Structures are given as C-alpha cells and as structure tokens.
Short mmCIF file of C-alpha atoms in Angstrom, two decimals:
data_model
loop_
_atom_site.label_atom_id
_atom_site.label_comp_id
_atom_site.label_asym_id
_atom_site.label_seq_id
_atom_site.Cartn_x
_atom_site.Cartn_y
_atom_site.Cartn_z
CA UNK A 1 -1.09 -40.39 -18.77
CA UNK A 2 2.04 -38.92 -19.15
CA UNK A 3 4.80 -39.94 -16.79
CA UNK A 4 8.24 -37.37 -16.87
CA UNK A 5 10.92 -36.45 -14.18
CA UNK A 6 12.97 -33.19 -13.12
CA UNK A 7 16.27 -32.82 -11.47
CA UNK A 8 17.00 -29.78 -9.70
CA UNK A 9 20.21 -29.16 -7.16
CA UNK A 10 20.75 -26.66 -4.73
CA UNK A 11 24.19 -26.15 -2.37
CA UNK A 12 24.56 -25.51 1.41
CA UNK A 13 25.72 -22.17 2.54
CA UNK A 14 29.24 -22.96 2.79
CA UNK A 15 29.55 -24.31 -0.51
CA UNK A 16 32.95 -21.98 -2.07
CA UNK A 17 30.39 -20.26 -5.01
CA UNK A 18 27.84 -19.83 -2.12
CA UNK A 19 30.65 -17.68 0.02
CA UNK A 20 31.82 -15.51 -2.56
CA UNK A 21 27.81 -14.86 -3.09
CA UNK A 22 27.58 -13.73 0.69
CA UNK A 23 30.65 -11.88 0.59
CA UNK A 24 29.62 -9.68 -2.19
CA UNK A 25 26.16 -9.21 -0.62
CA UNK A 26 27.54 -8.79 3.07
CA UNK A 27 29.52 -5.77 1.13
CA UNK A 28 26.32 -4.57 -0.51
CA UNK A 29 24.50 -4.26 2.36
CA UNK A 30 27.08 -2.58 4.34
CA UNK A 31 27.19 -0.09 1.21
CA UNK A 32 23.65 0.44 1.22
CA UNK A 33 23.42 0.88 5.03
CA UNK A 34 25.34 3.90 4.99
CA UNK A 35 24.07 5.21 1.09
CA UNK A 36 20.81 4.30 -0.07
CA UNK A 37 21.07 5.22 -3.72
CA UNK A 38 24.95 3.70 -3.19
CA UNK A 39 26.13 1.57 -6.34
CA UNK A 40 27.71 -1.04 -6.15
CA UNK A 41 29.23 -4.14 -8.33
CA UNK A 42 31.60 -6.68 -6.19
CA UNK A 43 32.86 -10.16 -6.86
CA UNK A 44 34.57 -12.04 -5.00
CA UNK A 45 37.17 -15.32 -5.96
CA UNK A 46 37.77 -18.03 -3.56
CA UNK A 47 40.47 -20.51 -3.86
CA UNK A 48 43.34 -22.17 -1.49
CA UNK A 49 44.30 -19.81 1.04
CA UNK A 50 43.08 -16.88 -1.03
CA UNK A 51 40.05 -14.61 -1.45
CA UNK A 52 40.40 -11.97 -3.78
CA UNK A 53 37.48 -9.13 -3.99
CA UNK A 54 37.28 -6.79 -6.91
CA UNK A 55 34.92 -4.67 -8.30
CA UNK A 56 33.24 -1.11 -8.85
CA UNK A 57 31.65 1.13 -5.83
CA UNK A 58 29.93 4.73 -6.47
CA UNK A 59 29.39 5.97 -3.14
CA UNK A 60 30.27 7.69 -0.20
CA UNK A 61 29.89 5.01 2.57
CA UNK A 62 32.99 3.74 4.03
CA UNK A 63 33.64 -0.07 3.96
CA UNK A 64 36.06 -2.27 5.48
CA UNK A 65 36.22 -5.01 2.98
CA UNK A 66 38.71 -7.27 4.89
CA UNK A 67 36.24 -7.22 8.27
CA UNK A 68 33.05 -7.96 6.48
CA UNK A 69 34.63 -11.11 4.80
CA UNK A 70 36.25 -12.51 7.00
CA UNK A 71 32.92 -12.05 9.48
CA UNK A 72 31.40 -14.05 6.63
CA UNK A 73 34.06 -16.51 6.26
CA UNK A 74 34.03 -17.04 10.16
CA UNK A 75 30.11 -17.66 10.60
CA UNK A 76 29.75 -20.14 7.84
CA UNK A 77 32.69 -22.59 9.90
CA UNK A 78 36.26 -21.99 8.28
CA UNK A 79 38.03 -21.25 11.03
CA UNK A 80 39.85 -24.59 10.87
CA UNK A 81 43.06 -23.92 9.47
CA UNK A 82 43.28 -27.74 8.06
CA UNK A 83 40.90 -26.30 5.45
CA UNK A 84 43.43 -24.46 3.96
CA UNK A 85 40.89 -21.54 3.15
CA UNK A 86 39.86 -19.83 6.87
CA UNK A 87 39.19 -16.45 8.42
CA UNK A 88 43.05 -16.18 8.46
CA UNK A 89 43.49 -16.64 4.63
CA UNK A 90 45.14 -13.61 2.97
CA UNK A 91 42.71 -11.43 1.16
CA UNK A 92 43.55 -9.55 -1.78
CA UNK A 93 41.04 -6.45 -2.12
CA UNK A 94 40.76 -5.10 -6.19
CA UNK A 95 37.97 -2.53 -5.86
CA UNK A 96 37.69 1.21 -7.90
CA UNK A 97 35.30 3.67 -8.34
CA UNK A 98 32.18 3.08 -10.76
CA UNK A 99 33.36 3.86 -14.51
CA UNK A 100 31.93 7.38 -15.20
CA UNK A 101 30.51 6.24 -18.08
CA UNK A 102 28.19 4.08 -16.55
CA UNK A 103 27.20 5.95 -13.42
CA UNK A 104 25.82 8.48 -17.04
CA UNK A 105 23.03 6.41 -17.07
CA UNK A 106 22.23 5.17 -13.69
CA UNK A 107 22.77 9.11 -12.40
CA UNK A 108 19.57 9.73 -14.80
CA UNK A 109 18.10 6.72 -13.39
CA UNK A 110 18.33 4.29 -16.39
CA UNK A 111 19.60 0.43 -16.24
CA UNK A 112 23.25 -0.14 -14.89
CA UNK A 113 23.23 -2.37 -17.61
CA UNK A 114 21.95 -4.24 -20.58
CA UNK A 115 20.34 -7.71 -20.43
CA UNK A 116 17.12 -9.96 -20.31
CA UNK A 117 15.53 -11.24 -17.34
CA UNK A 118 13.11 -13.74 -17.04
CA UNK A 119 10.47 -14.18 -13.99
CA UNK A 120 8.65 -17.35 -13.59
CA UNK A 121 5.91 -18.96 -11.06
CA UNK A 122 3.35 -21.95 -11.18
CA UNK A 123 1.07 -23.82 -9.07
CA UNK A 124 2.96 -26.50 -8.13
CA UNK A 125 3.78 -25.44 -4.56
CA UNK A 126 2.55 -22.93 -2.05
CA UNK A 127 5.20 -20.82 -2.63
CA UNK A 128 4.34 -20.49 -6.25
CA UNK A 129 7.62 -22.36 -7.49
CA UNK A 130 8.60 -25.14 -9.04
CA UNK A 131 8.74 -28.40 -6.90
CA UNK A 132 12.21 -29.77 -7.24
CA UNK A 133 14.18 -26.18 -6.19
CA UNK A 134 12.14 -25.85 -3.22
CA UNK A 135 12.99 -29.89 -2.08
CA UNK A 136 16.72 -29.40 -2.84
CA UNK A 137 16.84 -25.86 -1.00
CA UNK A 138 14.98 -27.16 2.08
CA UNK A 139 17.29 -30.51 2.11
CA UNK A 140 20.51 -28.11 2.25
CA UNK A 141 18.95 -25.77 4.68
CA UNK A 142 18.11 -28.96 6.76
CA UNK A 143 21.79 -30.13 5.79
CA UNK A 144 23.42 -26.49 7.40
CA UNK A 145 20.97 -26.40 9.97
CA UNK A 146 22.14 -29.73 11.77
CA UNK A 147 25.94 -29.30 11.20
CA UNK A 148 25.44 -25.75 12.96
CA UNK A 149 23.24 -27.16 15.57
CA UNK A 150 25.70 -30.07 16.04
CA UNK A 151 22.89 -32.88 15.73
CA UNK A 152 25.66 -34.14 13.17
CA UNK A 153 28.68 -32.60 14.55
CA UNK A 154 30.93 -34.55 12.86
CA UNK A 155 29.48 -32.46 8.86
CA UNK A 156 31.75 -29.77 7.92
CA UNK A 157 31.17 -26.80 5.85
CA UNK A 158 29.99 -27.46 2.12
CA UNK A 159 27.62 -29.64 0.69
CA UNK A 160 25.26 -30.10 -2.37
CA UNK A 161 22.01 -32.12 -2.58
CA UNK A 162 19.57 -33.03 -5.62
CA UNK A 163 16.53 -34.00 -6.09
CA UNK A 164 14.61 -36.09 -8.78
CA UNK A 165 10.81 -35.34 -8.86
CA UNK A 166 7.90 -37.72 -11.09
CA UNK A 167 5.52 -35.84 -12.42
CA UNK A 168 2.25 -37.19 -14.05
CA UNK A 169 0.39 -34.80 -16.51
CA UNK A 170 2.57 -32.04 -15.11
CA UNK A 171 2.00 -32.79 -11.61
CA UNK A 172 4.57 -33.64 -9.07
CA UNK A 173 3.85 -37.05 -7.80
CA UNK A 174 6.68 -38.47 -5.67
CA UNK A 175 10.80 -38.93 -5.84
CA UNK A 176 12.72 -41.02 -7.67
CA UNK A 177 16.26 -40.27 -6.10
CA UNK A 178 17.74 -37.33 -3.49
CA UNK A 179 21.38 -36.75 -3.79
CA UNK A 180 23.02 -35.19 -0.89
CA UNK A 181 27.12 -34.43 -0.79
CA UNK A 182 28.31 -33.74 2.29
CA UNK A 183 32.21 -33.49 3.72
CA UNK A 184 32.86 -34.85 6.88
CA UNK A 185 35.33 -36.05 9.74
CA UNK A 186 37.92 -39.17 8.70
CA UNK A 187 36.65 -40.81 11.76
CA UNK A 188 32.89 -41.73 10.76
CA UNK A 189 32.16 -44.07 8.27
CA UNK A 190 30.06 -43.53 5.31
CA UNK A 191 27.78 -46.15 6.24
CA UNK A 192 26.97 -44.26 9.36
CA UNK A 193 26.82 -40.81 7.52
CA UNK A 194 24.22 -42.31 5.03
CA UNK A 195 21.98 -43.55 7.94
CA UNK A 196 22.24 -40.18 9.90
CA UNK A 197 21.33 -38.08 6.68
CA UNK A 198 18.66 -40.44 5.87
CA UNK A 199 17.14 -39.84 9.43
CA UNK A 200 17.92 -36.14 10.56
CA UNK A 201 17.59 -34.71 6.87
CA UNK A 202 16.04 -36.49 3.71
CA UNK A 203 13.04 -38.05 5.76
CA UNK A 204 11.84 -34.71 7.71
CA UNK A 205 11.95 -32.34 4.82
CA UNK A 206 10.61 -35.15 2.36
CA UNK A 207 7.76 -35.34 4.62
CA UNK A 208 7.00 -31.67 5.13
CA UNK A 209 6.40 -31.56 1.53
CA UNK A 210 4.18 -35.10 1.51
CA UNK A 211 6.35 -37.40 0.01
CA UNK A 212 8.84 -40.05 0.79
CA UNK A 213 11.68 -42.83 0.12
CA UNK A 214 13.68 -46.09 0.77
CA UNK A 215 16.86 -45.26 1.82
CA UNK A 216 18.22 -47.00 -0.98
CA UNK A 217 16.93 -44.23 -3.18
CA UNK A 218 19.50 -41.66 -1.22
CA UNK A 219 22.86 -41.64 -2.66
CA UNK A 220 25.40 -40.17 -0.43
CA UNK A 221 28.89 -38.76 -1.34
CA UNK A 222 28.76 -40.41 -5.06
CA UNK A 223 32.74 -40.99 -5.37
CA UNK A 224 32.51 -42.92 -2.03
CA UNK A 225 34.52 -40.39 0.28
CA UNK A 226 33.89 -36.93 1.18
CA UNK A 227 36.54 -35.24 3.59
CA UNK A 228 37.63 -31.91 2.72
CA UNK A 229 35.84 -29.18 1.09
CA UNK A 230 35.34 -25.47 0.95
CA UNK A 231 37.65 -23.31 -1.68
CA UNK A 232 40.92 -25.15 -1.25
CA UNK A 233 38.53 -28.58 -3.05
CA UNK A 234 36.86 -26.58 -5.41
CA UNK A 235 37.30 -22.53 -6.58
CA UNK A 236 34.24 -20.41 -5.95
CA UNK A 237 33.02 -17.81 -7.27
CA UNK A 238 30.07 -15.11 -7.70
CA UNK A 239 27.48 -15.48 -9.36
CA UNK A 240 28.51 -18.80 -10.50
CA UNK A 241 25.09 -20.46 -9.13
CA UNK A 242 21.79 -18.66 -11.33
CA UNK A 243 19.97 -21.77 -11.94
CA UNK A 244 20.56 -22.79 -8.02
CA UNK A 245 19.71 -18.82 -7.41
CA UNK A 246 16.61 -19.11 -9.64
CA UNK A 247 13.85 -21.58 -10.87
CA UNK A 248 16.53 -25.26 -10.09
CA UNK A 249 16.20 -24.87 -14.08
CA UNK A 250 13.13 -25.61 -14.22
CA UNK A 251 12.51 -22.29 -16.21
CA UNK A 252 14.34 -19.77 -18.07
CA UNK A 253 17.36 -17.29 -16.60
CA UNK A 254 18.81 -14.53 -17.44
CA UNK A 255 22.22 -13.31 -18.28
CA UNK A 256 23.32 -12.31 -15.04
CA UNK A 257 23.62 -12.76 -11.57
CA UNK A 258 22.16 -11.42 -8.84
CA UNK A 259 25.10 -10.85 -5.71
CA UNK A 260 26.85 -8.33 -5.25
CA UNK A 261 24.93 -5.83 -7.21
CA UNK A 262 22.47 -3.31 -6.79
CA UNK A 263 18.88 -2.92 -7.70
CA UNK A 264 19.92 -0.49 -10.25
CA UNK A 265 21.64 -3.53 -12.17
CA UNK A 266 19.05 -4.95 -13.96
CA UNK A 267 20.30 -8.05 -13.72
CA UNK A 268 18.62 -8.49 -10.17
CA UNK A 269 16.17 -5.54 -10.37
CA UNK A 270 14.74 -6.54 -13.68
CA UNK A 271 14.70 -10.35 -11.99
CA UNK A 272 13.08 -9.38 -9.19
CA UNK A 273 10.50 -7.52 -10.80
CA UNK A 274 9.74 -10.15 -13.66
CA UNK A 275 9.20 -12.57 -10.79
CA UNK A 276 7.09 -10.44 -9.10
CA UNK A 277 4.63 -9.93 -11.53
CA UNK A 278 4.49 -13.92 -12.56
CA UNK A 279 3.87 -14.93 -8.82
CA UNK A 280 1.41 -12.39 -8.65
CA UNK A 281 -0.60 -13.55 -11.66
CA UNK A 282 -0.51 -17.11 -10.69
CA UNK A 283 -1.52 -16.69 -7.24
CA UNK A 284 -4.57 -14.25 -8.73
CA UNK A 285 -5.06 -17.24 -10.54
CA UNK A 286 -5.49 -15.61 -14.37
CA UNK A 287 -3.21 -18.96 -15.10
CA UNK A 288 -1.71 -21.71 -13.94
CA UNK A 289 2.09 -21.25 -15.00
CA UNK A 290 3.41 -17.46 -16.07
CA UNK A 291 6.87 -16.81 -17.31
CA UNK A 292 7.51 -12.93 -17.66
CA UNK A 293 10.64 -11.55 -20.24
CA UNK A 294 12.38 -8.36 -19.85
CA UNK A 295 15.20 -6.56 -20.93
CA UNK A 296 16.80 -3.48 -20.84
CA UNK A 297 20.00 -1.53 -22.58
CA UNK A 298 22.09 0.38 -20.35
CA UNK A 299 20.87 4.01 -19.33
CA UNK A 300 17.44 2.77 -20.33
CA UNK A 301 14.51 4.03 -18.25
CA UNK A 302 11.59 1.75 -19.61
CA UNK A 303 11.72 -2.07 -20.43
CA UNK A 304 12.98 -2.69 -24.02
CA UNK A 305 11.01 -5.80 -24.38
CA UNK A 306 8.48 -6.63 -21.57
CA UNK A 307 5.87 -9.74 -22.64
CA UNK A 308 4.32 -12.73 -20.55
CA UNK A 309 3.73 -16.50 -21.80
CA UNK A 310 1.59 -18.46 -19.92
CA UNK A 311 1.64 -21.72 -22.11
CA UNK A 312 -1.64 -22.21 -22.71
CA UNK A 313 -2.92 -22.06 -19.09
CA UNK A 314 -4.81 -18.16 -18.82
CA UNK A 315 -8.01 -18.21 -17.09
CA UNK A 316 -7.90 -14.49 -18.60
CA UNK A 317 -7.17 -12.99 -21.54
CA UNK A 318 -4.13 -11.94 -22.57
CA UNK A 319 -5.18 -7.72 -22.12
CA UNK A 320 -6.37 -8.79 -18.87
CA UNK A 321 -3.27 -10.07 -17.85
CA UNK A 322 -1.05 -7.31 -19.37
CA UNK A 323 -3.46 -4.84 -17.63
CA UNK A 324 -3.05 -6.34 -14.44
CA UNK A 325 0.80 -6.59 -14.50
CA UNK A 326 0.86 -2.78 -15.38
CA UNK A 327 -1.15 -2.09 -12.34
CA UNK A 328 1.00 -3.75 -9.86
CA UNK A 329 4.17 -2.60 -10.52
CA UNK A 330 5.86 0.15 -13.41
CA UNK A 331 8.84 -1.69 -14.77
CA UNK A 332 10.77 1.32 -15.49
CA UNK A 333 14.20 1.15 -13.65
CA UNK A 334 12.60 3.95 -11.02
CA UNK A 335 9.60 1.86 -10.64
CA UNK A 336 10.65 -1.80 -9.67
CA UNK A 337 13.29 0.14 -7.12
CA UNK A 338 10.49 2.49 -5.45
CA UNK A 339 7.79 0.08 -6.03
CA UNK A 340 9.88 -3.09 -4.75
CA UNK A 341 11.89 -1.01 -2.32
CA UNK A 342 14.65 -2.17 -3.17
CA UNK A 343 17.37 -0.14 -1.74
CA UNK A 344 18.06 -1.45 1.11
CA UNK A 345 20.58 -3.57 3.04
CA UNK A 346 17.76 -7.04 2.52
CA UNK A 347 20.29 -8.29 0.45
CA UNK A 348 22.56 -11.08 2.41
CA UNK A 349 20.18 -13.65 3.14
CA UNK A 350 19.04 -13.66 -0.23
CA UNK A 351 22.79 -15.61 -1.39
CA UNK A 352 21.55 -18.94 0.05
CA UNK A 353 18.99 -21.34 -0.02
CA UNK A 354 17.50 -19.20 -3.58
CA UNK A 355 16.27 -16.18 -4.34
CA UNK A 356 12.31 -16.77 -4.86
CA UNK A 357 9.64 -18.48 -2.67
CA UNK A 358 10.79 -17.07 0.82
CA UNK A 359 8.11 -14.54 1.66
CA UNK A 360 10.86 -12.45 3.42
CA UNK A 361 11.82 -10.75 0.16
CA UNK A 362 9.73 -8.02 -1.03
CA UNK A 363 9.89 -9.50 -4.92
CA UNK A 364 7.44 -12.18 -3.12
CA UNK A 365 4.90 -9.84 -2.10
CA UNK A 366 1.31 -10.58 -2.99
CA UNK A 367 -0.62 -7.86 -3.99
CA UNK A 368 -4.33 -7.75 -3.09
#
C-alpha cells in the first residue's frame, strides 16, 4: 500500500490578489453587459492607498471604471480607513483601446492570443476535482461566510487556508494538517481565534466532506499574530493566483490567467473548454483521471495542439475517447464561445473560491 500526501491552498475573497481578480471581472462583465462580442483585457494593481487599473478595451460599451471598483472594494469590507487601502483610496485608471493588430485576428474570429491550456478532472470528488482544492476553497468560503455573517465579527477582510490530504493507492483518506490565516481585531486573543475557527469553520466543512481532526492538527496565524491585512500588508495583483484558480496544483496550468479577459483570450476560453471536455469524460466514465492539452497561436481558428492523457486509467480506447470529445464541443475559438456560451457577463463570481467544480459555470456542464 502506498501511503502519499497533497497540499493545496486557496484564499478568501478579500485576499489583495483575490480583489484585483474581481475588479477586472466586475469590469468585464459590465463590458459584456452592454457588448456581447466586447473585448476586453484589464488588470488591476493593489497596494497602500492605491489601485491602479490598466489595460486594453475594444468596444463600444461605456464603463465607469472608478464606480465598479470601488463597489467591489466596498462589498468585500475595506471601508475602514485604518486599512490604509478602502473605497476612498485614490485610483489611478491606465486603460486604451485594443492594439489593432490584435483585434486582426480576433475580428476574423481567431485566438486573442497564443498559449497552452490544460483541463483536468478525476474521480476523487463529486465535483470531478481533485480533493485538496475543493477542502481549501470550502474552508475560505466558510472563513468569508462567517466574518460577513458576523458569527466571528471580530475576522477582517483577507485570509488564506491549506489543506494537507493522505492518500492511499491514490485515494484520499483523511487530513494530516489545515492551515487557516486569518487577520483580526487587537482585542481577541489567538487562543480564542484558534478555538472559534476550529468550531465555526475547520470542523463543519471537514465533515461535509467525511473527514476530521484534533485541533492540534489546525495551525492558526503561523507567525503568531495576524492584525492587518488587505493591499497595504501585501500587493495584489491579477492573475497572480492560477494554481488557487485551477486544479490547488494538483495538475497542470497554463500560461495565463483567467480575470479580466474575455472568452476570446484563450487563456480562459481554451481553459474552460479543456476542462470541459476532461470532466465530461470522467463523469462518462471512459477513465478515471483525464488531463486535456491545448494551445493556440494568436489569430488561430483551430487548436494547434489538442491531445488527452488519461494515465493509464481508459475504460475506452483512445479513438473512443477522441471521438467523444469531438462530439461535445468544436475547440475552434468560435466553437468553445458558441458552444460554452461564453459571452456573457457570468464572469465575477468565477474570481473566488476557483474556477472549476461549481456547477454554476457553463465549463461544468455535463453533457448527456
């Protein structure tokens, strides 16, 4: 029997990368609201009493940048100005028209850009994803969720957690250690902040997933004090969080991120679609684990490279699986945005909590 352990992390929705990946989508969305086939590509930079958005739009929808951050900035809790990074931070907005030469190929409906993407999925949870990413999303979603609903009013925005899973023979078998960070008023001691954690977050979402710990397996705020966080701590920035966005890596990623872009970037199109098909051929059950490569150069209409691995775990062969993925979905640039429907304003609640596994995303569709 073979005995081996993974680590993934995940980070709450107030973490600084995790804003700058909201702002970027909140501006998507608004883009895409108005214009459809709008194109967009917007980062943002948080740091001490400073955002700063830049980036490329092609389209004809009117956006107030400054509004839709600081809406953002406002519902995920800085509107203390002891943060020194609020919804009354100056905001420096850096954003031009899409370079003609690369609206060339996206007018003709080719890739935005060049790169590989990667899809993965496996049998290891319902949701077709790998174990530890789904425990250390649903520990800071649990970690958000009682700061906002002031069971632990004393949390403040930010946080991390992390999660170490045992697996025997591939199989996830308990949890060796859960890491949680968490910033939070002067006036409560750690002790106290351990205890509530361990009560109001570890134990419930441990349990909804079968497992549990001692408390003395939970380590809390590693350095020992936690106060202040948020951009004025620690810079954020887009697209700084893949691995958290993706598989917790547990799997292959790309080489791009996902906010603040549009389908037409292949970067999160191509993503999208590669998962897609491996979720779909796991849960049809022609194997047990399915990772599925793309890539694209820019302006291209058809998949430079498109190939699935299944490490040794088809129930089918390999024809049978290729068939199959060309059924479900053509992963021409046209095709994974008409077949995914993918231009839409879906995109904001995608920049927390991960990308893949929540069956609200139309990448997570199962096909019949």
């Amino acid at each position: 029997m073979t005995k081996t352990t993974f680590t993934s992390e995940s980070v709450c929705a107030g973490h600084p990368d995790k804003i700058c990946d909201q702002i970027s989508d909140a501006i998507l969305d608004q883009v895409l609201k108005q214009d459809p086939k709008g194109r967009v590509a917007v980062e943002c930079l948080a740091g001490e009493e400073r955002l700063i958005i830049a980036g490329e739009i092609g389209s004809h929808a009117k956006v107030d940048f400054d509004k839709v951050a600081r809406e953002q900035i406002r519902r995920l809790g800085y509107t203390d100005s002891r943060f020194r990074f609020s919804d009354k931070s100056p905001i420096n907005i850096f954003i031009h028209q899409q370079s003609p030469e690369i609206a060339i190929g996206v007018k003709k409906k080719g890739a935005g850009d060049q790169g590989m993407m990667f899809g993965y999925a496996c049998n290891q949870t319902p949701q077709f994803m790998p174990m530890p990413i789904m425990i250390a999303h649903a520990l800071v979603r649990r970690l958000d969720q009682v700061r906002e609903e002031k069971i632990l009013p004393y949390l403040r925005p930010d946080g991390k957690s992390q999660v170490t899973v045992e697996y025997k023979n591939g199989t996830p078998v308990g949890i060796i250690q859960v890491v949680i960070a968490a910033p939070h008023k002067e006036s409560i001691d750690l002790k106290q902040v351990k205890v509530d954690i361990f009560e109001d977050v570890v134990k419930p979402v441990l349990d909804s997933f079968g497992f549990k710990i001692n408390i003395r397996d939970l380590i809390v705020n590693g350095t020992g004090v936690w106060h202040n966080g948020g951009p004025a701590s620690d810079c954020g920035l887009t697209g700084r969080k893949i691995v958290v966005d993706t598989y917790g890596g547990y799997a292959r990623v790309g080489g791009g991120c996902f906010s603040g872009k549009e389908p037409s970037k292949v970067d999160r199109g191509g993503a999208y679609a590669a998962r897609f098909l491996a979720k779909n051929i796991v849960a049809q059950k022609l194997a047990d684990r399915v990772e599925v490569r793309l890539a694209y150069f820019i302006g291209a209409k058809k998949p430079t490279m498109q190939e699935v691995e299944t490490f040794g775990t088809a129930k089918k062969s390999a024809k049978v699986i290729k068939d199959f993925m060309s059924k479900i979905l053509d992963t021409s640039v046209e095709g994974i945005i008409n077949g995914l429907d993918l231009q839409r304003p879906i995109y904001l609640p995608s920049a927390t909590y991960g990308h893949f596994g929540r069956d609200e995303f139309p990448w997570e569709r199962l096909v019949k």
